[in-house]
Amino acid sequence: MKKILFIEDDSVLRENTAELLELSDYEVVTATNGKTGIEMAIKHLPDIIICDIMMPEVDGYGVLEAVSLNAETAHIPFIFLSAKTEHKEIRKGMDLGADDYLTKPFEEDELLSAIETRLAKADAISSMFDRQSKKKETEDEVRNLHELKNLFDDSGELKTYEAGETIYREGAYSTQVYLILKGVVKSHRIEESGKELITALHQPDEFLGFTSFVEHVPYQETATAMEAVELAALPKNLLNDILSKNRKVSLDLLNIITQDLAVLKSQLLQMAYSSVKRKTAQSILHFARVLNKNPSDTLKVSRNDLASVAGIATESFIRALSDFKKNGYIEVKGRDITITNLKALQEME
């Protein structure tokens, strides 16, 4: 039951209004003047205050000023009640911080509507602050990588992309970091010749979109959804704050980035020194792992994407696929590829 403090020096109006409010399921506390009203506000901490303006001891403006300066009562919605209808009086009350203004005589519905509106607004604001406080506590409690991913799940902005949609482009400035919830994302660059080079494949439960945390650095590559993708996004400055508070999370994240660099170096070495057939085999196996495919499952990946990961021309990749098919290592039907001899691909020189 919500509690109302009703401050009014007119005894008939005070008693009648209090009875009306009680019949509307409100708990009512009354005061006969402004001084008593201030004391009652501090003692009872009501959910809303309705206060006349012209009163002995302390007027309504003085009551509003007093409760506004008290930390325990400053948040309480305040409705002025007065027979005065001059614009300057209404403006003065609102300028002092009143939430609403009713003139006497007032209708029952008018009073109840004003009370309900102000209480609903106060509840909404309180709920918002509670959520922000809970979110802040959650951020402060992030102690490891698992809890960081939970923060992305719980507080991150959910974003969805269809296959082929761009998540971010090379050269755009980074403001968010992502956790992949569903689907596979490719990071790629376009060389001066127009050839696409896939630099990484990202799968669910992996982070995406890292750039410098201390500088406004643009993305060095483009990220594109290879299938239906769901991401949770957090602002980069928020993640920066979390990392600055927790050394363990920072080290865990650094370890992930280091592992990614090791994979990238291995890919570069393969591009530089491996044979075309080995590059082709490794590309097929890599896609199968990232897409969580069993050897007997069908891969639905474009030849261009497979060749891009291998770092060879699409024509050379297709010739190698043809040789694999002849040797019985794979089956090819249109765009679909099925591995039929996993060991042969793994041992490819």
mmCIF file of C-alpha atoms in Angstrom:
data_model
loop_
_atom_site.group_PDB
_atom_site.id
_atom_site.type_symbol
_atom_site.label_atom_id
_atom_site.label_comp_id
_atom_site.label_asym_id
_atom_site.label_seq_id
_atom_site.Cartn_x
_atom_site.Cartn_y
_atom_site.Cartn_z
ATOM 1 C CA MET A 1 0.000 0.000 0.000
ATOM 2 C CA LYS A 2 1.443 3.367 -1.053
ATOM 3 C CA LYS A 3 1.733 6.050 1.627
ATOM 4 C CA ILE A 4 0.623 9.651 0.988
ATOM 5 C CA LEU A 5 1.493 12.666 3.127
ATOM 6 C CA PHE A 6 -1.290 15.268 2.784
ATOM 7 C CA ILE A 7 -0.395 18.728 4.151
ATOM 8 C CA GLU A 8 -3.366 21.106 4.341
ATOM 9 C CA ASP A 9 -4.443 23.705 6.939
ATOM 10 C CA ASP A 10 -8.132 23.540 5.977
ATOM 11 C CA SER A 11 -9.476 20.857 8.330
ATOM 12 C CA VAL A 12 -12.592 20.006 6.260
ATOM 13 C CA LEU A 13 -10.642 19.615 3.013
ATOM 14 C CA ARG A 14 -7.887 17.709 4.816
ATOM 15 C CA GLU A 15 -10.244 15.176 6.421
ATOM 16 C CA ASN A 16 -12.425 14.699 3.334
ATOM 17 C CA THR A 17 -9.454 14.228 1.037
ATOM 18 C CA ALA A 18 -7.769 11.830 3.456
ATOM 19 C CA GLU A 19 -10.966 9.726 3.575
ATOM 20 C CA LEU A 20 -11.162 9.733 -0.236
ATOM 21 C CA LEU A 21 -7.572 8.551 -0.547
ATOM 22 C CA GLU A 22 -8.021 5.832 2.067
ATOM 23 C CA LEU A 23 -11.055 4.537 0.183
ATOM 24 C CA SER A 24 -8.796 4.358 -2.887
ATOM 25 C CA ASP A 25 -6.454 1.996 -1.010
ATOM 26 C CA TYR A 26 -3.789 4.513 0.013
ATOM 27 C CA GLU A 27 -2.303 4.890 3.485
ATOM 28 C CA VAL A 28 -2.674 8.559 4.439
ATOM 29 C CA VAL A 29 -0.678 10.663 6.896
ATOM 30 C CA THR A 30 -1.843 14.267 7.417
ATOM 31 C CA ALA A 31 -0.289 17.478 8.671
ATOM 32 C CA THR A 32 -2.003 20.783 9.558
ATOM 33 C CA ASN A 33 0.840 23.129 8.563
ATOM 34 C CA GLY A 34 4.150 23.250 6.728
ATOM 35 C CA LYS A 35 6.376 22.871 9.773
ATOM 36 C CA THR A 36 4.572 19.735 10.914
ATOM 37 C CA GLY A 37 4.517 18.526 7.318
ATOM 38 C CA ILE A 38 8.313 18.636 7.109
ATOM 39 C CA GLU A 39 8.604 16.644 10.329
ATOM 40 C CA MET A 40 6.065 14.063 9.102
ATOM 41 C CA ALA A 41 7.878 13.677 5.776
ATOM 42 C CA ILE A 42 11.147 12.838 7.535
ATOM 43 C CA LYS A 43 9.436 10.536 10.052
ATOM 44 C CA HIS A 44 7.166 8.565 7.697
ATOM 45 C CA LEU A 45 9.070 8.784 4.358
ATOM 46 C CA PRO A 46 5.888 8.726 2.247
ATOM 47 C CA ASP A 47 5.722 7.610 -1.379
ATOM 48 C CA ILE A 48 4.255 10.980 -2.429
ATOM 49 C CA ILE A 49 3.565 14.378 -0.843
ATOM 50 C CA ILE A 50 0.518 16.553 -1.598
ATOM 51 C CA CYS A 51 0.931 20.005 -0.114
ATOM 52 C CA ASP A 52 -1.050 23.244 0.021
ATOM 53 C CA ILE A 53 0.861 26.445 -0.732
ATOM 54 C CA MET A 54 -0.637 29.100 1.569
ATOM 55 C CA MET A 55 -0.209 27.777 5.133
ATOM 56 C CA PRO A 56 0.897 29.057 8.534
ATOM 57 C CA GLU A 57 4.342 28.386 10.038
ATOM 58 C CA VAL A 58 5.961 27.344 6.727
ATOM 59 C CA ASP A 59 4.303 27.715 3.301
ATOM 60 C CA GLY A 60 4.302 25.042 0.603
ATOM 61 C CA TYR A 61 7.376 26.442 -1.105
ATOM 62 C CA GLY A 62 9.283 26.142 2.164
ATOM 63 C CA VAL A 63 8.133 22.544 2.572
ATOM 64 C CA LEU A 64 9.313 21.659 -0.929
ATOM 65 C CA GLU A 65 12.684 23.291 -0.314
ATOM 66 C CA ALA A 66 13.137 21.451 2.991
ATOM 67 C CA VAL A 67 12.315 17.983 1.642
ATOM 68 C CA SER A 68 14.429 18.620 -1.471
ATOM 69 C CA LEU A 69 17.484 19.356 0.649
ATOM 70 C CA ASN A 70 17.098 16.197 2.738
ATOM 71 C CA ALA A 71 18.752 13.171 1.133
ATOM 72 C CA GLU A 72 16.108 10.798 2.544
ATOM 73 C CA THR A 73 13.146 12.754 1.146
ATOM 74 C CA ALA A 74 14.578 14.454 -1.942
ATOM 75 C CA HIS A 75 13.350 11.692 -4.274
ATOM 76 C CA ILE A 76 9.701 11.818 -3.117
ATOM 77 C CA PRO A 77 7.249 13.096 -5.776
ATOM 78 C CA PHE A 78 5.682 16.416 -4.759
ATOM 79 C CA ILE A 79 2.296 17.788 -5.852
ATOM 80 C CA PHE A 80 1.278 21.371 -5.031
ATOM 81 C CA LEU A 81 -2.330 22.095 -4.118
ATOM 82 C CA SER A 82 -3.681 25.656 -4.086
ATOM 83 C CA ALA A 83 -6.623 27.876 -4.900
ATOM 84 C CA LYS A 84 -4.257 30.209 -6.712
ATOM 85 C CA THR A 85 -4.333 29.848 -10.469
ATOM 86 C CA GLU A 86 -2.036 32.684 -11.519
ATOM 87 C CA HIS A 87 0.563 31.556 -14.021
ATOM 88 C CA LYS A 88 3.436 32.979 -11.945
ATOM 89 C CA GLU A 89 2.468 30.847 -8.932
ATOM 90 C CA ILE A 90 2.339 27.685 -11.029
ATOM 91 C CA ARG A 91 5.650 28.558 -12.665
ATOM 92 C CA LYS A 92 7.294 29.285 -9.304
ATOM 93 C CA GLY A 93 6.220 25.905 -7.931
ATOM 94 C CA MET A 94 7.454 24.014 -10.980
ATOM 95 C CA ASP A 95 10.727 25.952 -11.024
ATOM 96 C CA LEU A 96 11.332 24.895 -7.430
ATOM 97 C CA GLY A 97 11.026 21.264 -8.479
ATOM 98 C CA ALA A 98 7.387 20.313 -7.942
ATOM 99 C CA ASP A 99 6.226 17.334 -10.015
ATOM 100 C CA ASP A 100 2.655 18.503 -10.532
ATOM 101 C CA TYR A 101 0.165 21.269 -9.629
ATOM 102 C CA LEU A 102 -3.545 20.958 -8.821
ATOM 103 C CA THR A 103 -5.947 23.838 -8.171
ATOM 104 C CA LYS A 104 -8.766 23.826 -5.659
ATOM 105 C CA PRO A 105 -11.519 22.812 -6.026
ATOM 106 C CA PHE A 106 -10.398 19.638 -7.767
ATOM 107 C CA GLU A 107 -12.262 16.615 -9.064
ATOM 108 C CA GLU A 108 -11.727 13.213 -7.457
ATOM 109 C CA ASP A 109 -10.581 11.658 -10.729
ATOM 110 C CA GLU A 110 -8.182 14.543 -11.334
ATOM 111 C CA LEU A 111 -6.501 14.048 -7.954
ATOM 112 C CA LEU A 112 -6.264 10.258 -8.253
ATOM 113 C CA SER A 113 -4.945 10.479 -11.807
ATOM 114 C CA ALA A 114 -2.200 12.916 -10.746
ATOM 115 C CA ILE A 115 -1.196 10.653 -7.859
ATOM 116 C CA GLU A 116 -1.130 7.483 -9.983
ATOM 117 C CA THR A 117 0.878 9.185 -12.728
ATOM 118 C CA ARG A 118 3.525 10.513 -10.348
ATOM 119 C CA LEU A 119 3.807 7.235 -8.448
ATOM 120 C CA ALA A 120 4.185 5.279 -11.695
ATOM 121 C CA LYS A 121 6.909 7.641 -12.879
ATOM 122 C CA ALA A 122 8.715 7.360 -9.545
ATOM 123 C CA ASP A 123 8.552 3.544 -9.704
ATOM 124 C CA ALA A 124 9.946 3.576 -13.242
ATOM 125 C CA ILE A 125 12.847 5.821 -12.227
ATOM 126 C CA SER A 126 13.542 3.667 -9.158
ATOM 127 C CA SER A 127 13.518 0.515 -11.288
ATOM 128 C CA MET A 128 15.930 2.106 -13.759
ATOM 129 C CA PHE A 129 18.358 3.039 -10.983
ATOM 130 C CA ASP A 130 18.079 -0.467 -9.516
ATOM 131 C CA ARG A 131 18.971 -1.988 -12.891
ATOM 132 C CA GLN A 132 21.886 0.401 -13.321
ATOM 133 C CA SER A 133 23.090 -0.359 -9.796
ATOM 134 C CA LYS A 134 22.794 -4.103 -10.390
ATOM 135 C CA LYS A 135 24.630 -3.746 -13.690
ATOM 136 C CA LYS A 136 27.398 -1.770 -11.984
ATOM 137 C CA GLU A 137 27.696 -4.422 -9.266
ATOM 138 C CA THR A 138 27.855 -7.116 -11.957
ATOM 139 C CA GLU A 139 30.620 -5.254 -13.768
ATOM 140 C CA ASP A 140 32.597 -4.901 -10.554
ATOM 141 C CA GLU A 141 32.214 -8.637 -9.863
ATOM 142 C CA VAL A 142 33.810 -9.746 -13.146
ATOM 143 C CA ARG A 143 36.768 -11.823 -11.938
ATOM 144 C CA ASN A 144 37.524 -14.193 -14.794
ATOM 145 C CA LEU A 145 36.895 -14.820 -18.470
ATOM 146 C CA HIS A 146 33.790 -16.905 -17.797
ATOM 147 C CA GLU A 147 32.195 -14.072 -15.836
ATOM 148 C CA LEU A 148 33.167 -11.616 -18.575
ATOM 149 C CA LYS A 149 31.308 -13.722 -21.139
ATOM 150 C CA ASN A 150 28.324 -13.863 -18.769
ATOM 151 C CA LEU A 151 28.370 -10.060 -18.696
ATOM 152 C CA PHE A 152 28.170 -10.006 -22.500
ATOM 153 C CA ASP A 153 25.241 -12.462 -22.344
ATOM 154 C CA ASP A 154 23.371 -10.571 -19.619
ATOM 155 C CA SER A 155 24.071 -6.924 -20.458
ATOM 156 C CA GLY A 156 25.275 -6.867 -24.065
ATOM 157 C CA GLU A 157 23.234 -5.458 -26.933
ATOM 158 C CA LEU A 158 21.941 -8.357 -29.044
ATOM 159 C CA LYS A 159 22.671 -8.005 -32.762
ATOM 160 C CA THR A 160 21.719 -10.385 -35.576
ATOM 161 C CA TYR A 161 23.089 -10.719 -39.105
ATOM 162 C CA GLU A 162 22.132 -12.864 -42.060
ATOM 163 C CA ALA A 163 24.696 -14.763 -44.145
ATOM 164 C CA GLY A 164 26.727 -12.306 -46.207
ATOM 165 C CA GLU A 165 25.917 -9.239 -44.071
ATOM 166 C CA THR A 166 28.770 -6.997 -42.959
ATOM 167 C CA ILE A 167 29.246 -6.595 -39.206
ATOM 168 C CA TYR A 168 31.908 -3.909 -39.497
ATOM 169 C CA ARG A 169 34.181 -2.650 -42.275
ATOM 170 C CA GLU A 170 37.901 -2.078 -42.491
ATOM 171 C CA GLY A 171 38.645 1.572 -41.731
ATOM 172 C CA ALA A 172 35.538 2.132 -39.592
ATOM 173 C CA TYR A 173 36.236 3.193 -36.022
ATOM 174 C CA SER A 174 35.772 0.652 -33.270
ATOM 175 C CA THR A 175 33.314 1.464 -30.476
ATOM 176 C CA GLN A 176 32.172 -2.037 -29.467
ATOM 177 C CA VAL A 177 33.544 -5.492 -28.780
ATOM 178 C CA TYR A 178 31.456 -8.562 -29.566
ATOM 179 C CA LEU A 179 30.939 -12.061 -28.227
ATOM 180 C CA ILE A 180 29.659 -14.496 -30.841
ATOM 181 C CA LEU A 181 26.588 -16.330 -29.552
ATOM 182 C CA LYS A 182 25.662 -18.176 -32.718
ATOM 183 C CA GLY A 183 27.076 -18.658 -36.214
ATOM 184 C CA VAL A 184 30.458 -18.172 -37.895
ATOM 185 C CA VAL A 185 32.100 -14.887 -38.844
ATOM 186 C CA LYS A 186 34.990 -14.371 -41.240
ATOM 187 C CA SER A 187 37.509 -11.545 -40.892
ATOM 188 C CA HIS A 188 38.976 -10.550 -44.238
ATOM 189 C CA ARG A 189 40.859 -7.888 -46.140
ATOM 190 C CA ILE A 190 40.811 -6.823 -49.768
ATOM 191 C CA GLU A 191 44.258 -6.497 -51.313
ATOM 192 C CA GLU A 192 45.157 -3.787 -53.835
ATOM 193 C CA SER A 193 44.625 -6.286 -56.638
ATOM 194 C CA GLY A 194 41.040 -6.789 -55.431
ATOM 195 C CA LYS A 195 41.721 -10.268 -54.077
ATOM 196 C CA GLU A 196 40.067 -11.167 -50.777
ATOM 197 C CA LEU A 197 42.195 -12.676 -48.019
ATOM 198 C CA ILE A 198 40.434 -14.283 -45.052
ATOM 199 C CA THR A 199 42.522 -13.584 -41.961
ATOM 200 C CA ALA A 200 40.449 -15.548 -39.439
ATOM 201 C CA LEU A 201 37.299 -17.563 -38.875
ATOM 202 C CA HIS A 202 35.429 -16.927 -35.626
ATOM 203 C CA GLN A 203 32.977 -19.346 -34.031
ATOM 204 C CA PRO A 204 30.519 -19.203 -31.111
ATOM 205 C CA ASP A 205 31.923 -18.229 -27.694
ATOM 206 C CA GLU A 206 34.765 -16.256 -29.311
ATOM 207 C CA PHE A 207 35.365 -12.515 -29.070
ATOM 208 C CA LEU A 208 35.307 -10.291 -32.124
ATOM 209 C CA GLY A 209 36.281 -6.727 -32.925
ATOM 210 C CA PHE A 210 39.335 -6.119 -30.746
ATOM 211 C CA THR A 211 41.350 -2.989 -31.484
ATOM 212 C CA SER A 212 43.331 -0.746 -29.150
ATOM 213 C CA PHE A 213 41.625 -0.122 -25.809
ATOM 214 C CA VAL A 214 43.422 3.165 -25.203
ATOM 215 C CA GLU A 215 43.352 4.781 -28.647
ATOM 216 C CA HIS A 216 40.677 5.519 -31.239
ATOM 217 C CA VAL A 217 41.916 2.970 -33.759
ATOM 218 C CA PRO A 218 39.957 1.901 -36.873
ATOM 219 C CA TYR A 219 39.283 -1.730 -37.726
ATOM 220 C CA GLN A 220 42.109 -3.278 -39.706
ATOM 221 C CA GLU A 221 39.827 -5.761 -41.472
ATOM 222 C CA THR A 222 36.202 -6.394 -42.381
ATOM 223 C CA ALA A 223 33.969 -8.870 -40.534
ATOM 224 C CA THR A 224 31.184 -10.662 -42.421
ATOM 225 C CA ALA A 225 28.634 -13.261 -41.324
ATOM 226 C CA MET A 226 29.123 -16.584 -43.115
ATOM 227 C CA GLU A 227 25.757 -17.845 -41.864
ATOM 228 C CA ALA A 228 23.048 -16.544 -39.550
ATOM 229 C CA VAL A 229 24.927 -14.868 -36.693
ATOM 230 C CA GLU A 230 23.962 -13.572 -33.239
ATOM 231 C CA LEU A 231 26.325 -11.273 -31.351
ATOM 232 C CA ALA A 232 26.322 -9.632 -27.923
ATOM 233 C CA ALA A 233 27.991 -6.212 -28.009
ATOM 234 C CA LEU A 234 29.489 -4.166 -25.183
ATOM 235 C CA PRO A 235 30.963 -0.649 -25.456
ATOM 236 C CA LYS A 236 34.745 -0.752 -25.707
ATOM 237 C CA ASN A 237 35.155 1.838 -22.937
ATOM 238 C CA LEU A 238 33.146 -0.377 -20.542
ATOM 239 C CA LEU A 239 35.369 -3.357 -21.295
ATOM 240 C CA ASN A 240 38.399 -1.118 -20.804
ATOM 241 C CA ASP A 241 37.132 -0.173 -17.315
ATOM 242 C CA ILE A 242 36.652 -3.847 -16.398
ATOM 243 C CA LEU A 243 40.138 -4.793 -17.586
ATOM 244 C CA SER A 244 41.706 -1.900 -15.682
ATOM 245 C CA LYS A 245 40.157 -3.223 -12.452
ATOM 246 C CA ASN A 246 40.977 -6.909 -12.866
ATOM 247 C CA ARG A 247 44.424 -8.217 -13.728
ATOM 248 C CA LYS A 248 43.207 -11.825 -14.025
ATOM 249 C CA VAL A 249 40.652 -10.985 -16.738
ATOM 250 C CA SER A 250 43.248 -8.890 -18.572
ATOM 251 C CA LEU A 251 45.733 -11.787 -18.583
ATOM 252 C CA ASP A 252 43.079 -14.270 -19.732
ATOM 253 C CA LEU A 253 42.122 -11.982 -22.593
ATOM 254 C CA LEU A 254 45.756 -11.394 -23.484
ATOM 255 C CA ASN A 255 46.241 -15.158 -23.631
ATOM 256 C CA ILE A 256 43.381 -15.451 -26.141
ATOM 257 C CA ILE A 257 44.830 -12.696 -28.320
ATOM 258 C CA THR A 258 48.258 -14.363 -28.172
ATOM 259 C CA GLN A 259 46.753 -17.680 -29.283
ATOM 260 C CA ASP A 260 45.005 -15.929 -32.170
ATOM 261 C CA LEU A 261 48.320 -14.418 -33.254
ATOM 262 C CA ALA A 262 49.956 -17.851 -33.152
ATOM 263 C CA VAL A 263 47.216 -19.264 -35.402
ATOM 264 C CA LEU A 264 47.628 -16.346 -37.792
ATOM 265 C CA LYS A 265 51.405 -16.885 -37.967
ATOM 266 C CA SER A 266 50.866 -20.567 -38.698
ATOM 267 C CA GLN A 267 48.440 -19.633 -41.463
ATOM 268 C CA LEU A 268 50.971 -17.212 -42.965
ATOM 269 C CA LEU A 269 53.697 -19.880 -42.909
ATOM 270 C CA GLN A 270 51.365 -22.308 -44.628
ATOM 271 C CA MET A 271 50.580 -19.737 -47.311
ATOM 272 C CA ALA A 272 54.260 -19.062 -47.857
ATOM 273 C CA TYR A 273 55.740 -22.569 -47.913
ATOM 274 C CA SER A 274 53.064 -25.270 -48.266
ATOM 275 C CA SER A 275 52.150 -26.885 -51.566
ATOM 276 C CA VAL A 276 48.873 -25.988 -53.263
ATOM 277 C CA LYS A 277 47.413 -29.391 -52.393
ATOM 278 C CA ARG A 278 48.366 -29.103 -48.722
ATOM 279 C CA LYS A 279 46.929 -25.570 -48.562
ATOM 280 C CA THR A 280 43.709 -26.836 -50.119
ATOM 281 C CA ALA A 281 43.455 -29.773 -47.709
ATOM 282 C CA GLN A 282 44.170 -27.599 -44.659
ATOM 283 C CA SER A 283 41.583 -25.043 -45.782
ATOM 284 C CA ILE A 284 38.881 -27.723 -46.054
ATOM 285 C CA LEU A 285 39.784 -29.167 -42.649
ATOM 286 C CA HIS A 286 39.893 -25.721 -41.069
ATOM 287 C CA PHE A 287 36.398 -24.872 -42.269
ATOM 288 C CA ALA A 288 35.138 -28.267 -41.101
ATOM 289 C CA ARG A 289 36.492 -27.590 -37.576
ATOM 290 C CA VAL A 290 35.128 -24.054 -37.346
ATOM 291 C CA LEU A 291 31.726 -25.033 -38.672
ATOM 292 C CA ASN A 292 31.640 -27.985 -36.224
ATOM 293 C CA LYS A 293 31.256 -30.504 -39.012
ATOM 294 C CA ASN A 294 31.947 -34.213 -38.818
ATOM 295 C CA PRO A 295 34.023 -35.601 -41.702
ATOM 296 C CA SER A 296 30.887 -37.167 -43.172
ATOM 297 C CA ASP A 297 28.953 -33.881 -43.050
ATOM 298 C CA THR A 298 28.587 -31.652 -46.084
ATOM 299 C CA LEU A 299 30.444 -28.324 -46.218
ATOM 300 C CA LYS A 300 28.504 -25.517 -47.859
ATOM 301 C CA VAL A 301 31.265 -22.956 -48.384
ATOM 302 C CA SER A 302 32.058 -20.918 -51.468
ATOM 303 C CA ARG A 303 35.171 -21.811 -53.446
ATOM 304 C CA ASN A 304 36.326 -18.208 -53.082
ATOM 305 C CA ASP A 305 36.198 -18.404 -49.263
ATOM 306 C CA LEU A 306 38.035 -21.728 -49.215
ATOM 307 C CA ALA A 307 40.699 -20.406 -51.597
ATOM 308 C CA SER A 308 41.000 -17.193 -49.584
ATOM 309 C CA VAL A 309 41.803 -19.077 -46.364
ATOM 310 C CA ALA A 310 44.301 -21.213 -48.297
ATOM 311 C CA GLY A 311 45.896 -18.102 -49.786
ATOM 312 C CA ILE A 312 45.813 -19.371 -53.366
ATOM 313 C CA ALA A 313 44.000 -18.412 -56.528
ATOM 314 C CA THR A 314 40.467 -19.797 -56.876
ATOM 315 C CA GLU A 315 41.443 -21.532 -60.144
ATOM 316 C CA SER A 316 44.326 -23.375 -58.445
ATOM 317 C CA PHE A 317 42.054 -24.349 -55.560
ATOM 318 C CA ILE A 318 39.449 -25.793 -57.935
ATOM 319 C CA ARG A 319 42.127 -27.864 -59.739
ATOM 320 C CA ALA A 320 43.286 -29.276 -56.396
ATOM 321 C CA LEU A 321 39.693 -30.122 -55.480
ATOM 322 C CA SER A 322 39.355 -31.960 -58.769
ATOM 323 C CA ASP A 323 42.446 -34.044 -57.949
ATOM 324 C CA PHE A 324 41.080 -34.801 -54.456
ATOM 325 C CA LYS A 325 37.820 -35.946 -55.988
ATOM 326 C CA LYS A 326 39.584 -38.238 -58.458
ATOM 327 C CA ASN A 327 41.626 -39.754 -55.623
ATOM 328 C CA GLY A 328 38.508 -40.358 -53.527
ATOM 329 C CA TYR A 329 39.438 -37.941 -50.748
ATOM 330 C CA ILE A 330 36.249 -35.884 -51.147
ATOM 331 C CA GLU A 331 32.916 -35.865 -52.920
ATOM 332 C CA VAL A 332 31.804 -32.729 -54.734
ATOM 333 C CA LYS A 333 28.254 -31.916 -55.760
ATOM 334 C CA GLY A 334 27.939 -28.378 -56.987
ATOM 335 C CA ARG A 335 28.963 -26.170 -54.082
ATOM 336 C CA ASP A 336 28.821 -28.979 -51.495
ATOM 337 C CA ILE A 337 31.959 -30.796 -50.351
ATOM 338 C CA THR A 338 31.962 -34.003 -48.302
ATOM 339 C CA ILE A 339 35.171 -35.451 -46.849
ATOM 340 C CA THR A 340 35.416 -39.181 -47.617
ATOM 341 C CA ASN A 341 39.041 -39.802 -46.588
ATOM 342 C CA LEU A 342 39.891 -37.664 -43.585
ATOM 343 C CA LYS A 343 43.261 -39.289 -42.953
ATOM 344 C CA ALA A 344 44.437 -38.609 -46.500
ATOM 345 C CA LEU A 345 43.675 -34.899 -46.149
ATOM 346 C CA GLN A 346 45.362 -34.722 -42.748
ATOM 347 C CA GLU A 347 48.528 -36.343 -44.113
ATOM 348 C CA MET A 348 48.591 -34.261 -47.289
ATOM 349 C CA GLU A 349 52.122 -33.015 -48.102
#
